[in-house]
PDB file of C-alpha atoms in Angstrom:
ATOM      1  CA  UNK A   1      -3.124  22.227-212.828  1.00  0.00           C
ATOM      2  CA  UNK A   2      -6.647  20.838-212.409  1.00  0.00           C
ATOM      3  CA  UNK A   3      -7.574  18.153-214.877  1.00  0.00           C
ATOM      4  CA  UNK A   4     -11.240  17.716-215.697  1.00  0.00           C
ATOM      5  CA  UNK A   5     -10.897  15.333-218.622  1.00  0.00           C
ATOM      6  CA  UNK A   6     -13.110  12.255-218.590  1.00  0.00           C
ATOM      7  CA  UNK A   7     -15.538  13.740-216.061  1.00  0.00           C
ATOM      8  CA  UNK A   8     -19.149  12.991-216.916  1.00  0.00           C
ATOM      9  CA  UNK A   9     -21.944  15.485-216.914  1.00  0.00           C
ATOM     10  CA  UNK A  10     -24.171  16.043-213.894  1.00  0.00           C
ATOM     11  CA  UNK A  11     -25.989  12.880-212.829  1.00  0.00           C
ATOM     12  CA  UNK A  12     -29.776  12.770-212.375  1.00  0.00           C
ATOM     13  CA  UNK A  13     -31.157  13.262-208.846  1.00  0.00           C
ATOM     14  CA  UNK A  14     -30.365  10.469-206.423  1.00  0.00           C
ATOM     15  CA  UNK A  15     -33.494   8.311-205.914  1.00  0.00           C
ATOM     16  CA  UNK A  16     -32.642   7.852-202.234  1.00  0.00           C
ATOM     17  CA  UNK A  17     -32.547  11.612-201.697  1.00  0.00           C
ATOM     18  CA  UNK A  18     -35.858  11.877-203.533  1.00  0.00           C
ATOM     19  CA  UNK A  19     -37.422   9.331-201.162  1.00  0.00           C
ATOM     20  CA  UNK A  20     -36.075  11.211-198.156  1.00  0.00           C
ATOM     21  CA  UNK A  21     -37.427  14.493-199.547  1.00  0.00           C
ATOM     22  CA  UNK A  22     -40.870  12.953-200.034  1.00  0.00           C
ATOM     23  CA  UNK A  23     -40.886  11.636-196.490  1.00  0.00           C
ATOM     24  CA  UNK A  24     -39.795  14.961-195.004  1.00  0.00           C
ATOM     25  CA  UNK A  25     -42.444  16.712-197.067  1.00  0.00           C
ATOM     26  CA  UNK A  26     -45.137  14.288-195.903  1.00  0.00           C
ATOM     27  CA  UNK A  27     -44.143  14.774-192.262  1.00  0.00           C
ATOM     28  CA  UNK A  28     -44.185  18.548-192.631  1.00  0.00           C
ATOM     29  CA  UNK A  29     -40.474  18.974-191.941  1.00  0.00           C
ATOM     30  CA  UNK A  30     -39.690  20.369-195.380  1.00  0.00           C
ATOM     31  CA  UNK A  31     -41.834  21.973-198.021  1.00  0.00           C
ATOM     32  CA  UNK A  32     -42.013  24.566-200.766  1.00  0.00           C
ATOM     33  CA  UNK A  33     -41.347  27.310-198.231  1.00  0.00           C
ATOM     34  CA  UNK A  34     -37.751  27.215-197.086  1.00  0.00           C
ATOM     35  CA  UNK A  35     -37.587  30.432-195.161  1.00  0.00           C
ATOM     36  CA  UNK A  36     -36.113  28.815-192.062  1.00  0.00           C
ATOM     37  CA  UNK A  37     -37.614  26.862-189.231  1.00  0.00           C
ATOM     38  CA  UNK A  38     -40.496  29.266-188.541  1.00  0.00           C
ATOM     39  CA  UNK A  39     -41.889  29.134-192.079  1.00  0.00           C
ATOM     40  CA  UNK A  40     -41.587  25.357-192.221  1.00  0.00           C
ATOM     41  CA  UNK A  41     -43.249  25.062-188.821  1.00  0.00           C
ATOM     42  CA  UNK A  42     -46.197  27.133-190.011  1.00  0.00           C
ATOM     43  CA  UNK A  43     -46.535  25.042-193.158  1.00  0.00           C
ATOM     44  CA  UNK A  44     -46.386  21.800-191.191  1.00  0.00           C
ATOM     45  CA  UNK A  45     -48.921  23.047-188.656  1.00  0.00           C
ATOM     46  CA  UNK A  46     -51.315  23.916-191.474  1.00  0.00           C
ATOM     47  CA  UNK A  47     -50.808  20.500-193.058  1.00  0.00           C
ATOM     48  CA  UNK A  48     -51.404  18.750-189.747  1.00  0.00           C
ATOM     49  CA  UNK A  49     -54.513  20.775-189.027  1.00  0.00           C
ATOM     50  CA  UNK A  50     -55.914  20.057-192.459  1.00  0.00           C
ATOM     51  CA  UNK A  51     -56.309  16.325-191.796  1.00  0.00           C
ATOM     52  CA  UNK A  52     -56.925  15.763-188.086  1.00  0.00           C
ATOM     53  CA  UNK A  53     -58.634  12.436-188.713  1.00  0.00           C
ATOM     54  CA  UNK A  54     -55.571  10.802-190.216  1.00  0.00           C
ATOM     55  CA  UNK A  55     -53.687  10.765-186.946  1.00  0.00           C
ATOM     56  CA  UNK A  56     -55.533  11.915-183.847  1.00  0.00           C
ATOM     57  CA  UNK A  57     -52.306  11.995-181.909  1.00  0.00           C
ATOM     58  CA  UNK A  58     -50.918  14.690-184.211  1.00  0.00           C
ATOM     59  CA  UNK A  59     -52.659  17.184-181.952  1.00  0.00           C
ATOM     60  CA  UNK A  60     -50.512  16.168-179.029  1.00  0.00           C
ATOM     61  CA  UNK A  61     -48.741  19.234-177.692  1.00  0.00           C
ATOM     62  CA  UNK A  62     -45.521  17.374-176.851  1.00  0.00           C
ATOM     63  CA  UNK A  63     -45.414  15.905-180.343  1.00  0.00           C
ATOM     64  CA  UNK A  64     -45.844  19.315-181.956  1.00  0.00           C
ATOM     65  CA  UNK A  65     -43.182  20.854-179.723  1.00  0.00           C
ATOM     66  CA  UNK A  66     -40.611  18.154-180.463  1.00  0.00           C
ATOM     67  CA  UNK A  67     -41.467  18.154-184.162  1.00  0.00           C
ATOM     68  CA  UNK A  68     -40.890  21.914-184.203  1.00  0.00           C
ATOM     69  CA  UNK A  69     -37.458  21.334-182.653  1.00  0.00           C
ATOM     70  CA  UNK A  70     -36.627  18.783-185.347  1.00  0.00           C
ATOM     71  CA  UNK A  71     -37.751  21.202-188.072  1.00  0.00           C
ATOM     72  CA  UNK A  72     -35.696  24.001-186.576  1.00  0.00           C
ATOM     73  CA  UNK A  73     -32.558  21.860-186.341  1.00  0.00           C
ATOM     74  CA  UNK A  74     -33.066  20.480-189.845  1.00  0.00           C
ATOM     75  CA  UNK A  75     -33.459  23.862-191.504  1.00  0.00           C
ATOM     76  CA  UNK A  76     -30.623  25.347-189.476  1.00  0.00           C
ATOM     77  CA  UNK A  77     -28.271  22.556-190.554  1.00  0.00           C
ATOM     78  CA  UNK A  78     -29.579  22.734-194.110  1.00  0.00           C
ATOM     79  CA  UNK A  79     -28.782  26.442-194.261  1.00  0.00           C
ATOM     80  CA  UNK A  80     -25.277  25.755-192.940  1.00  0.00           C
ATOM     81  CA  UNK A  81     -24.852  23.037-195.573  1.00  0.00           C
ATOM     82  CA  UNK A  82     -26.023  25.278-198.393  1.00  0.00           C
ATOM     83  CA  UNK A  83     -23.784  28.096-197.170  1.00  0.00           C
ATOM     84  CA  UNK A  84     -20.729  25.817-196.947  1.00  0.00           C
ATOM     85  CA  UNK A  85     -21.439  24.353-200.378  1.00  0.00           C
ATOM     86  CA  UNK A  86     -21.850  27.827-201.886  1.00  0.00           C
ATOM     87  CA  UNK A  87     -18.666  29.147-200.264  1.00  0.00           C
ATOM     88  CA  UNK A  88     -16.602  26.161-201.414  1.00  0.00           C
ATOM     89  CA  UNK A  89     -18.052  26.364-204.924  1.00  0.00           C
ATOM     90  CA  UNK A  90     -17.206  30.061-205.177  1.00  0.00           C
ATOM     91  CA  UNK A  91     -13.703  29.347-203.902  1.00  0.00           C
ATOM     92  CA  UNK A  92     -13.138  26.678-206.567  1.00  0.00           C
ATOM     93  CA  UNK A  93     -14.563  28.917-209.275  1.00  0.00           C
ATOM     94  CA  UNK A  94     -12.195  31.708-208.253  1.00  0.00           C
ATOM     95  CA  UNK A  95      -9.293  29.275-208.430  1.00  0.00           C
ATOM     96  CA  UNK A  96     -10.401  28.163-211.878  1.00  0.00           C
ATOM     97  CA  UNK A  97     -10.640  31.750-213.064  1.00  0.00           C
ATOM     98  CA  UNK A  98      -7.128  32.442-211.804  1.00  0.00           C
ATOM     99  CA  UNK A  99      -5.921  29.281-213.508  1.00  0.00           C
ATOM    100  CA  UNK A 100      -7.612  30.330-216.730  1.00  0.00           C
ATOM    101  CA  UNK A 101      -4.967  33.041-216.982  1.00  0.00           C
ATOM    102  CA  UNK A 102      -2.335  30.373-217.559  1.00  0.00           C
ATOM    103  CA  UNK A 103      -4.420  27.965-219.643  1.00  0.00           C
ATOM    104  CA  UNK A 104      -7.799  28.215-221.342  1.00  0.00           C
ATOM    105  CA  UNK A 105     -10.791  26.959-219.283  1.00  0.00           C
ATOM    106  CA  UNK A 106     -14.222  27.122-220.875  1.00  0.00           C
ATOM    107  CA  UNK A 107     -17.408  27.963-218.944  1.00  0.00           C
ATOM    108  CA  UNK A 108     -18.690  24.438-219.691  1.00  0.00           C
ATOM    109  CA  UNK A 109     -15.750  22.950-217.869  1.00  0.00           C
ATOM    110  CA  UNK A 110     -16.412  25.231-214.892  1.00  0.00           C
ATOM    111  CA  UNK A 111     -20.039  24.052-214.772  1.00  0.00           C
ATOM    112  CA  UNK A 112     -18.921  20.443-214.809  1.00  0.00           C
ATOM    113  CA  UNK A 113     -16.531  21.094-211.937  1.00  0.00           C
ATOM    114  CA  UNK A 114     -19.332  22.752-209.977  1.00  0.00           C
ATOM    115  CA  UNK A 115     -21.512  19.678-210.584  1.00  0.00           C
ATOM    116  CA  UNK A 116     -18.747  17.474-209.186  1.00  0.00           C
ATOM    117  CA  UNK A 117     -18.585  19.626-206.054  1.00  0.00           C
ATOM    118  CA  UNK A 118     -22.352  19.381-205.613  1.00  0.00           C
ATOM    119  CA  UNK A 119     -22.231  15.595-205.929  1.00  0.00           C
ATOM    120  CA  UNK A 120     -19.575  15.461-203.230  1.00  0.00           C
ATOM    121  CA  UNK A 121     -21.671  17.636-200.965  1.00  0.00           C
ATOM    122  CA  UNK A 122     -24.812  15.624-201.677  1.00  0.00           C
ATOM    123  CA  UNK A 123     -23.543  12.834-199.408  1.00  0.00           C
ATOM    124  CA  UNK A 124     -23.568  15.304-196.510  1.00  0.00           C
ATOM    125  CA  UNK A 125     -27.069  16.385-197.469  1.00  0.00           C
ATOM    126  CA  UNK A 126     -28.204  12.766-197.588  1.00  0.00           C
ATOM    127  CA  UNK A 127     -26.850  12.108-194.096  1.00  0.00           C
ATOM    128  CA  UNK A 128     -28.660  15.175-192.772  1.00  0.00           C
ATOM    129  CA  UNK A 129     -31.979  14.166-194.320  1.00  0.00           C
ATOM    130  CA  UNK A 130     -31.599  10.547-193.277  1.00  0.00           C
ATOM    131  CA  UNK A 131     -30.891  11.440-189.654  1.00  0.00           C
ATOM    132  CA  UNK A 132     -33.852  13.845-189.681  1.00  0.00           C
ATOM    133  CA  UNK A 133     -36.157  11.140-191.023  1.00  0.00           C
ATOM    134  CA  UNK A 134     -34.956   8.749-188.341  1.00  0.00           C
ATOM    135  CA  UNK A 135     -35.646  11.361-185.666  1.00  0.00           C
ATOM    136  CA  UNK A 136     -39.174  11.886-187.005  1.00  0.00           C
ATOM    137  CA  UNK A 137     -39.861   8.141-187.092  1.00  0.00           C
ATOM    138  CA  UNK A 138     -38.670   7.738-183.504  1.00  0.00           C
ATOM    139  CA  UNK A 139     -40.895  10.628-182.496  1.00  0.00           C
ATOM    140  CA  UNK A 140     -43.887   9.114-184.270  1.00  0.00           C
ATOM    141  CA  UNK A 141     -43.319   5.708-182.706  1.00  0.00           C
ATOM    142  CA  UNK A 142     -43.171   7.343-179.286  1.00  0.00           C
ATOM    143  CA  UNK A 143     -46.256   9.538-179.545  1.00  0.00           C
ATOM    144  CA  UNK A 144     -48.384   8.290-182.434  1.00  0.00           C
ATOM    145  CA  UNK A 145     -47.880   4.543-182.470  1.00  0.00           C
ATOM    146  CA  UNK A 146     -51.000   2.477-181.883  1.00  0.00           C
ATOM    147  CA  UNK A 147     -49.563   0.975-178.720  1.00  0.00           C
ATOM    148  CA  UNK A 148     -48.917   4.466-177.380  1.00  0.00           C
ATOM    149  CA  UNK A 149     -52.373   5.702-178.301  1.00  0.00           C
ATOM    150  CA  UNK A 150     -54.151   2.948-176.407  1.00  0.00           C
ATOM    151  CA  UNK A 151     -55.646   3.862-173.051  1.00  0.00           C
ATOM    152  CA  UNK A 152     -55.318   1.667-170.015  1.00  0.00           C
ATOM    153  CA  UNK A 153     -58.525   0.183-168.689  1.00  0.00           C
ATOM    154  CA  UNK A 154     -59.954   1.608-165.515  1.00  0.00           C
ATOM    155  CA  UNK A 155     -59.477  -0.170-162.210  1.00  0.00           C
ATOM    156  CA  UNK A 156     -62.916  -1.760-162.200  1.00  0.00           C
ATOM    157  CA  UNK A 157     -62.484  -3.255-165.677  1.00  0.00           C
ATOM    158  CA  UNK A 158     -59.049  -4.601-164.762  1.00  0.00           C
ATOM    159  CA  UNK A 159     -60.485  -6.179-161.603  1.00  0.00           C
ATOM    160  CA  UNK A 160     -63.243  -7.903-163.580  1.00  0.00           C
ATOM    161  CA  UNK A 161     -60.841  -9.252-166.204  1.00  0.00           C
ATOM    162  CA  UNK A 162     -58.285 -10.422-163.628  1.00  0.00           C
ATOM    163  CA  UNK A 163     -60.974 -12.100-161.547  1.00  0.00           C
ATOM    164  CA  UNK A 164     -62.194 -14.062-164.568  1.00  0.00           C
ATOM    165  CA  UNK A 165     -58.648 -14.928-165.615  1.00  0.00           C
ATOM    166  CA  UNK A 166     -57.586 -16.340-162.248  1.00  0.00           C
ATOM    167  CA  UNK A 167     -60.896 -18.107-161.639  1.00  0.00           C
ATOM    168  CA  UNK A 168     -60.389 -19.921-164.967  1.00  0.00           C
ATOM    169  CA  UNK A 169     -56.627 -20.305-164.653  1.00  0.00           C
ATOM    170  CA  UNK A 170     -56.708 -23.927-165.803  1.00  0.00           C
ATOM    171  CA  UNK A 171     -58.229 -22.796-169.104  1.00  0.00           C
ATOM    172  CA  UNK A 172     -57.968 -19.002-169.447  1.00  0.00           C
ATOM    173  CA  UNK A 173     -59.618 -18.932-172.872  1.00  0.00           C
ATOM    174  CA  UNK A 174     -63.055 -17.302-172.555  1.00  0.00           C
ATOM    175  CA  UNK A 175     -65.722 -18.228-175.048  1.00  0.00           C
ATOM    176  CA  UNK A 176     -67.287 -15.698-177.357  1.00  0.00           C
ATOM    177  CA  UNK A 177     -70.299 -15.422-175.058  1.00  0.00           C
ATOM    178  CA  UNK A 178     -68.012 -14.825-172.067  1.00  0.00           C
ATOM    179  CA  UNK A 179     -66.067 -12.214-174.027  1.00  0.00           C
ATOM    180  CA  UNK A 180     -69.260 -10.366-174.895  1.00  0.00           C
ATOM    181  CA  UNK A 181     -70.376 -10.440-171.268  1.00  0.00           C
ATOM    182  CA  UNK A 182     -66.993  -9.192-170.059  1.00  0.00           C
ATOM    183  CA  UNK A 183     -66.998  -6.473-172.704  1.00  0.00           C
ATOM    184  CA  UNK A 184     -70.377  -5.241-171.441  1.00  0.00           C
ATOM    185  CA  UNK A 185     -69.232  -5.285-167.821  1.00  0.00           C
ATOM    186  CA  UNK A 186     -66.013  -3.414-168.603  1.00  0.00           C
ATOM    187  CA  UNK A 187     -67.518  -1.062-171.219  1.00  0.00           C
ATOM    188  CA  UNK A 188     -64.931  -2.098-173.825  1.00  0.00           C
ATOM    189  CA  UNK A 189     -65.004  -3.966-177.121  1.00  0.00           C
ATOM    190  CA  UNK A 190     -64.789  -7.710-177.612  1.00  0.00           C
ATOM    191  CA  UNK A 191     -61.554  -7.209-179.541  1.00  0.00           C
ATOM    192  CA  UNK A 192     -60.035  -5.416-176.555  1.00  0.00           C
ATOM    193  CA  UNK A 193     -61.078  -8.290-174.296  1.00  0.00           C
ATOM    194  CA  UNK A 194     -59.417 -10.802-176.638  1.00  0.00           C
ATOM    195  CA  UNK A 195     -56.229  -8.737-176.799  1.00  0.00           C
ATOM    196  CA  UNK A 196     -56.161  -8.346-173.017  1.00  0.00           C
ATOM    197  CA  UNK A 197     -56.444 -12.094-172.426  1.00  0.00           C
ATOM    198  CA  UNK A 198     -53.809 -12.830-175.065  1.00  0.00           C
ATOM    199  CA  UNK A 199     -51.342 -10.418-173.483  1.00  0.00           C
ATOM    200  CA  UNK A 200     -52.223 -11.625-169.984  1.00  0.00           C
ATOM    201  CA  UNK A 201     -51.542 -15.260-170.890  1.00  0.00           C
ATOM    202  CA  UNK A 202     -48.158 -14.337-172.357  1.00  0.00           C
ATOM    203  CA  UNK A 203     -47.163 -12.267-169.321  1.00  0.00           C
ATOM    204  CA  UNK A 204     -48.352 -14.971-166.938  1.00  0.00           C
ATOM    205  CA  UNK A 205     -46.329 -17.702-168.666  1.00  0.00           C
ATOM    206  CA  UNK A 206     -43.199 -15.550-168.635  1.00  0.00           C
ATOM    207  CA  UNK A 207     -43.528 -14.580-164.954  1.00  0.00           C
ATOM    208  CA  UNK A 208     -45.457 -17.362-163.248  1.00  0.00           C
ATOM    209  CA  UNK A 209     -43.767 -16.725-159.913  1.00  0.00           C
ATOM    210  CA  UNK A 210     -44.519 -13.021-160.039  1.00  0.00           C
ATOM    211  CA  UNK A 211     -48.192 -13.530-160.853  1.00  0.00           C
ATOM    212  CA  UNK A 212     -48.677 -16.396-158.380  1.00  0.00           C
ATOM    213  CA  UNK A 213     -49.122 -13.931-155.519  1.00  0.00           C
ATOM    214  CA  UNK A 214     -51.699 -12.036-157.542  1.00  0.00           C
ATOM    215  CA  UNK A 215     -53.481 -15.312-158.284  1.00  0.00           C
ATOM    216  CA  UNK A 216     -53.577 -16.143-154.564  1.00  0.00           C
ATOM    217  CA  UNK A 217     -55.076 -12.748-153.769  1.00  0.00           C
ATOM    218  CA  UNK A 218     -57.855 -13.222-156.291  1.00  0.00           C
ATOM    219  CA  UNK A 219     -58.451 -16.777-155.042  1.00  0.00           C
ATOM    220  CA  UNK A 220     -58.893 -15.499-151.485  1.00  0.00           C
ATOM    221  CA  UNK A 221     -61.153 -12.722-152.740  1.00  0.00           C
ATOM    222  CA  UNK A 222     -63.293 -15.248-154.615  1.00  0.00           C
ATOM    223  CA  UNK A 223     -63.529 -17.497-151.553  1.00  0.00           C
ATOM    224  CA  UNK A 224     -64.534 -14.590-149.314  1.00  0.00           C
ATOM    225  CA  UNK A 225     -67.177 -13.478-151.790  1.00  0.00           C
ATOM    226  CA  UNK A 226     -68.549 -17.026-152.008  1.00  0.00           C
ATOM    227  CA  UNK A 227     -68.661 -17.339-148.209  1.00  0.00           C
ATOM    228  CA  UNK A 228     -70.444 -14.008-147.935  1.00  0.00           C
ATOM    229  CA  UNK A 229     -73.041 -15.074-150.480  1.00  0.00           C
ATOM    230  CA  UNK A 230     -73.549 -18.405-148.672  1.00  0.00           C
ATOM    231  CA  UNK A 231     -74.013 -16.661-145.316  1.00  0.00           C
ATOM    232  CA  UNK A 232     -76.532 -14.264-146.784  1.00  0.00           C
ATOM    233  CA  UNK A 233     -78.418 -17.165-148.354  1.00  0.00           C
ATOM    234  CA  UNK A 234     -78.546 -19.083-145.047  1.00  0.00           C
ATOM    235  CA  UNK A 235     -79.830 -16.020-143.215  1.00  0.00           C
ATOM    236  CA  UNK A 236     -82.477 -15.534-145.870  1.00  0.00           C
ATOM    237  CA  UNK A 237     -83.616 -19.171-145.499  1.00  0.00           C
ATOM    238  CA  UNK A 238     -84.097 -18.849-141.677  1.00  0.00           C
ATOM    239  CA  UNK A 239     -85.928 -15.574-141.018  1.00  0.00           C
ATOM    240  CA  UNK A 240     -87.422 -16.754-137.677  1.00  0.00           C
ATOM    241  CA  UNK A 241     -83.977 -16.965-136.087  1.00  0.00           C
ATOM    242  CA  UNK A 242     -81.975 -14.206-137.716  1.00  0.00           C
ATOM    243  CA  UNK A 243     -79.441 -14.138-134.896  1.00  0.00           C
ATOM    244  CA  UNK A 244     -79.283 -17.849-134.196  1.00  0.00           C
ATOM    245  CA  UNK A 245     -75.608 -17.870-134.963  1.00  0.00           C
ATOM    246  CA  UNK A 246     -74.796 -15.278-132.315  1.00  0.00           C
ATOM    247  CA  UNK A 247     -77.427 -15.837-129.525  1.00  0.00           C
ATOM    248  CA  UNK A 248     -76.661 -18.477-126.862  1.00  0.00           C
ATOM    249  CA  UNK A 249     -79.760 -19.769-125.032  1.00  0.00           C
ATOM    250  CA  UNK A 250     -79.940 -21.108-121.470  1.00  0.00           C
ATOM    251  CA  UNK A 251     -80.294 -24.668-122.759  1.00  0.00           C
ATOM    252  CA  UNK A 252     -77.117 -24.220-124.790  1.00  0.00           C
ATOM    253  CA  UNK A 253     -75.292 -23.063-121.683  1.00  0.00           C
ATOM    254  CA  UNK A 254     -76.505 -26.146-119.784  1.00  0.00           C
ATOM    255  CA  UNK A 255     -75.390 -28.468-122.566  1.00  0.00           C
ATOM    256  CA  UNK A 256     -72.038 -26.737-122.904  1.00  0.00           C
ATOM    257  CA  UNK A 257     -71.566 -26.776-119.127  1.00  0.00           C
ATOM    258  CA  UNK A 258     -72.520 -30.440-118.962  1.00  0.00           C
ATOM    259  CA  UNK A 259     -70.013 -31.283-121.685  1.00  0.00           C
ATOM    260  CA  UNK A 260     -67.360 -29.274-119.918  1.00  0.00           C
ATOM    261  CA  UNK A 261     -68.068 -30.883-116.489  1.00  0.00           C
ATOM    262  CA  UNK A 262     -68.787 -34.380-117.811  1.00  0.00           C
ATOM    263  CA  UNK A 263     -66.036 -36.177-115.818  1.00  0.00           C
ATOM    264  CA  UNK A 264     -67.146 -34.662-112.497  1.00  0.00           C
ATOM    265  CA  UNK A 265     -70.787 -35.534-113.192  1.00  0.00           C
ATOM    266  CA  UNK A 266     -69.833 -39.139-113.836  1.00  0.00           C
ATOM    267  CA  UNK A 267     -67.919 -39.269-110.589  1.00  0.00           C
ATOM    268  CA  UNK A 268     -70.872 -37.847-108.651  1.00  0.00           C
ATOM    269  CA  UNK A 269     -73.243 -40.353-110.207  1.00  0.00           C
ATOM    270  CA  UNK A 270     -70.893 -43.246-109.412  1.00  0.00           C
ATOM    271  CA  UNK A 271     -70.680 -42.076-105.781  1.00  0.00           C
ATOM    272  CA  UNK A 272     -74.450 -41.908-105.395  1.00  0.00           C
ATOM    273  CA  UNK A 273     -74.897 -45.337-106.927  1.00  0.00           C
ATOM    274  CA  UNK A 274     -72.333 -46.810-104.572  1.00  0.00           C
ATOM    275  CA  UNK A 275     -74.049 -45.336-101.546  1.00  0.00           C
ATOM    276  CA  UNK A 276     -77.442 -46.624-102.727  1.00  0.00           C
ATOM    277  CA  UNK A 277     -76.110 -50.158-103.149  1.00  0.00           C
ATOM    278  CA  UNK A 278     -74.435 -50.049 -99.778  1.00  0.00           C
ATOM    279  CA  UNK A 279     -77.669 -48.816 -98.161  1.00  0.00           C
ATOM    280  CA  UNK A 280     -79.636 -51.635 -99.822  1.00  0.00           C
ATOM    281  CA  UNK A 281     -77.144 -54.237 -98.561  1.00  0.00           C
ATOM    282  CA  UNK A 282     -77.400 -52.797 -95.040  1.00  0.00           C
ATOM    283  CA  UNK A 283     -81.203 -53.089 -95.070  1.00  0.00           C
ATOM    284  CA  UNK A 284     -80.998 -56.664 -96.379  1.00  0.00           C
ATOM    285  CA  UNK A 285     -78.538 -57.659 -93.643  1.00  0.00           C
ATOM    286  CA  UNK A 286     -80.669 -55.992 -90.922  1.00  0.00           C
ATOM    287  CA  UNK A 287     -83.820 -57.811 -92.061  1.00  0.00           C
ATOM    288  CA  UNK A 288     -82.040 -61.159 -92.118  1.00  0.00           C
ATOM    289  CA  UNK A 289     -80.702 -60.657 -88.623  1.00  0.00           C
ATOM    290  CA  UNK A 290     -84.187 -59.850 -87.283  1.00  0.00           C
ATOM    291  CA  UNK A 291     -85.473 -63.218 -88.511  1.00  0.00           C
TER     292      UNK A 291
END
């Protein structure tokens, strides 16, 4: 015999379920039309198209496809839940009607028992809605989050920012004037420049060894650029001898040859001097003998 004494009347709607319903309605997963996944998908697509400025990423095809899958799964499971709840409720009501043959059971008591069944099933409904909301939030964070919507800078802008960073590695904190200049060169905003340098400093401190090779590359690049500018400036300052660095004159060959053969030249000169002195001594001795 089923006892229903002391059972309270149906409780008001659960506030947590109400919050989940509002969220699913705002995301377009659920709505007034509950004709299955296709009807909900159409309603959500209309809601998304009505306010394209709210979230530009809502137009993303992958997002719409995955959101449609979530809607389809949600409404499919919701239909299964409603069907199971209805079947179990009808089964209990049939049992109560059969039991009413042995003892009196009023319709009010049957309604209260049905309310108890619905409260028991509401926990399953809450789990379904909660898991659906979590799936939607994960999807939004993957496709519509601000960090996902940002676009990477082009190669030229990255080169300019990295070159400034590594050339000022001792104090990689550009001034406001430098930020404005970099923003103009890279065709980005000053805020993006500030964010880039903040993230770069954090990554560099965490992986100093990894970025050391990159720093060396930019140091070599800076040195090569400086040497190229210096060479161009020196050529501009001496227009009369544009190829003085590559042309070797005859005088240069003589000087280089003299430097190369310096020991042999010294020996030749010493030999000639010795012969001259010996010749002078011979003449002096011959003159003395003639006297």
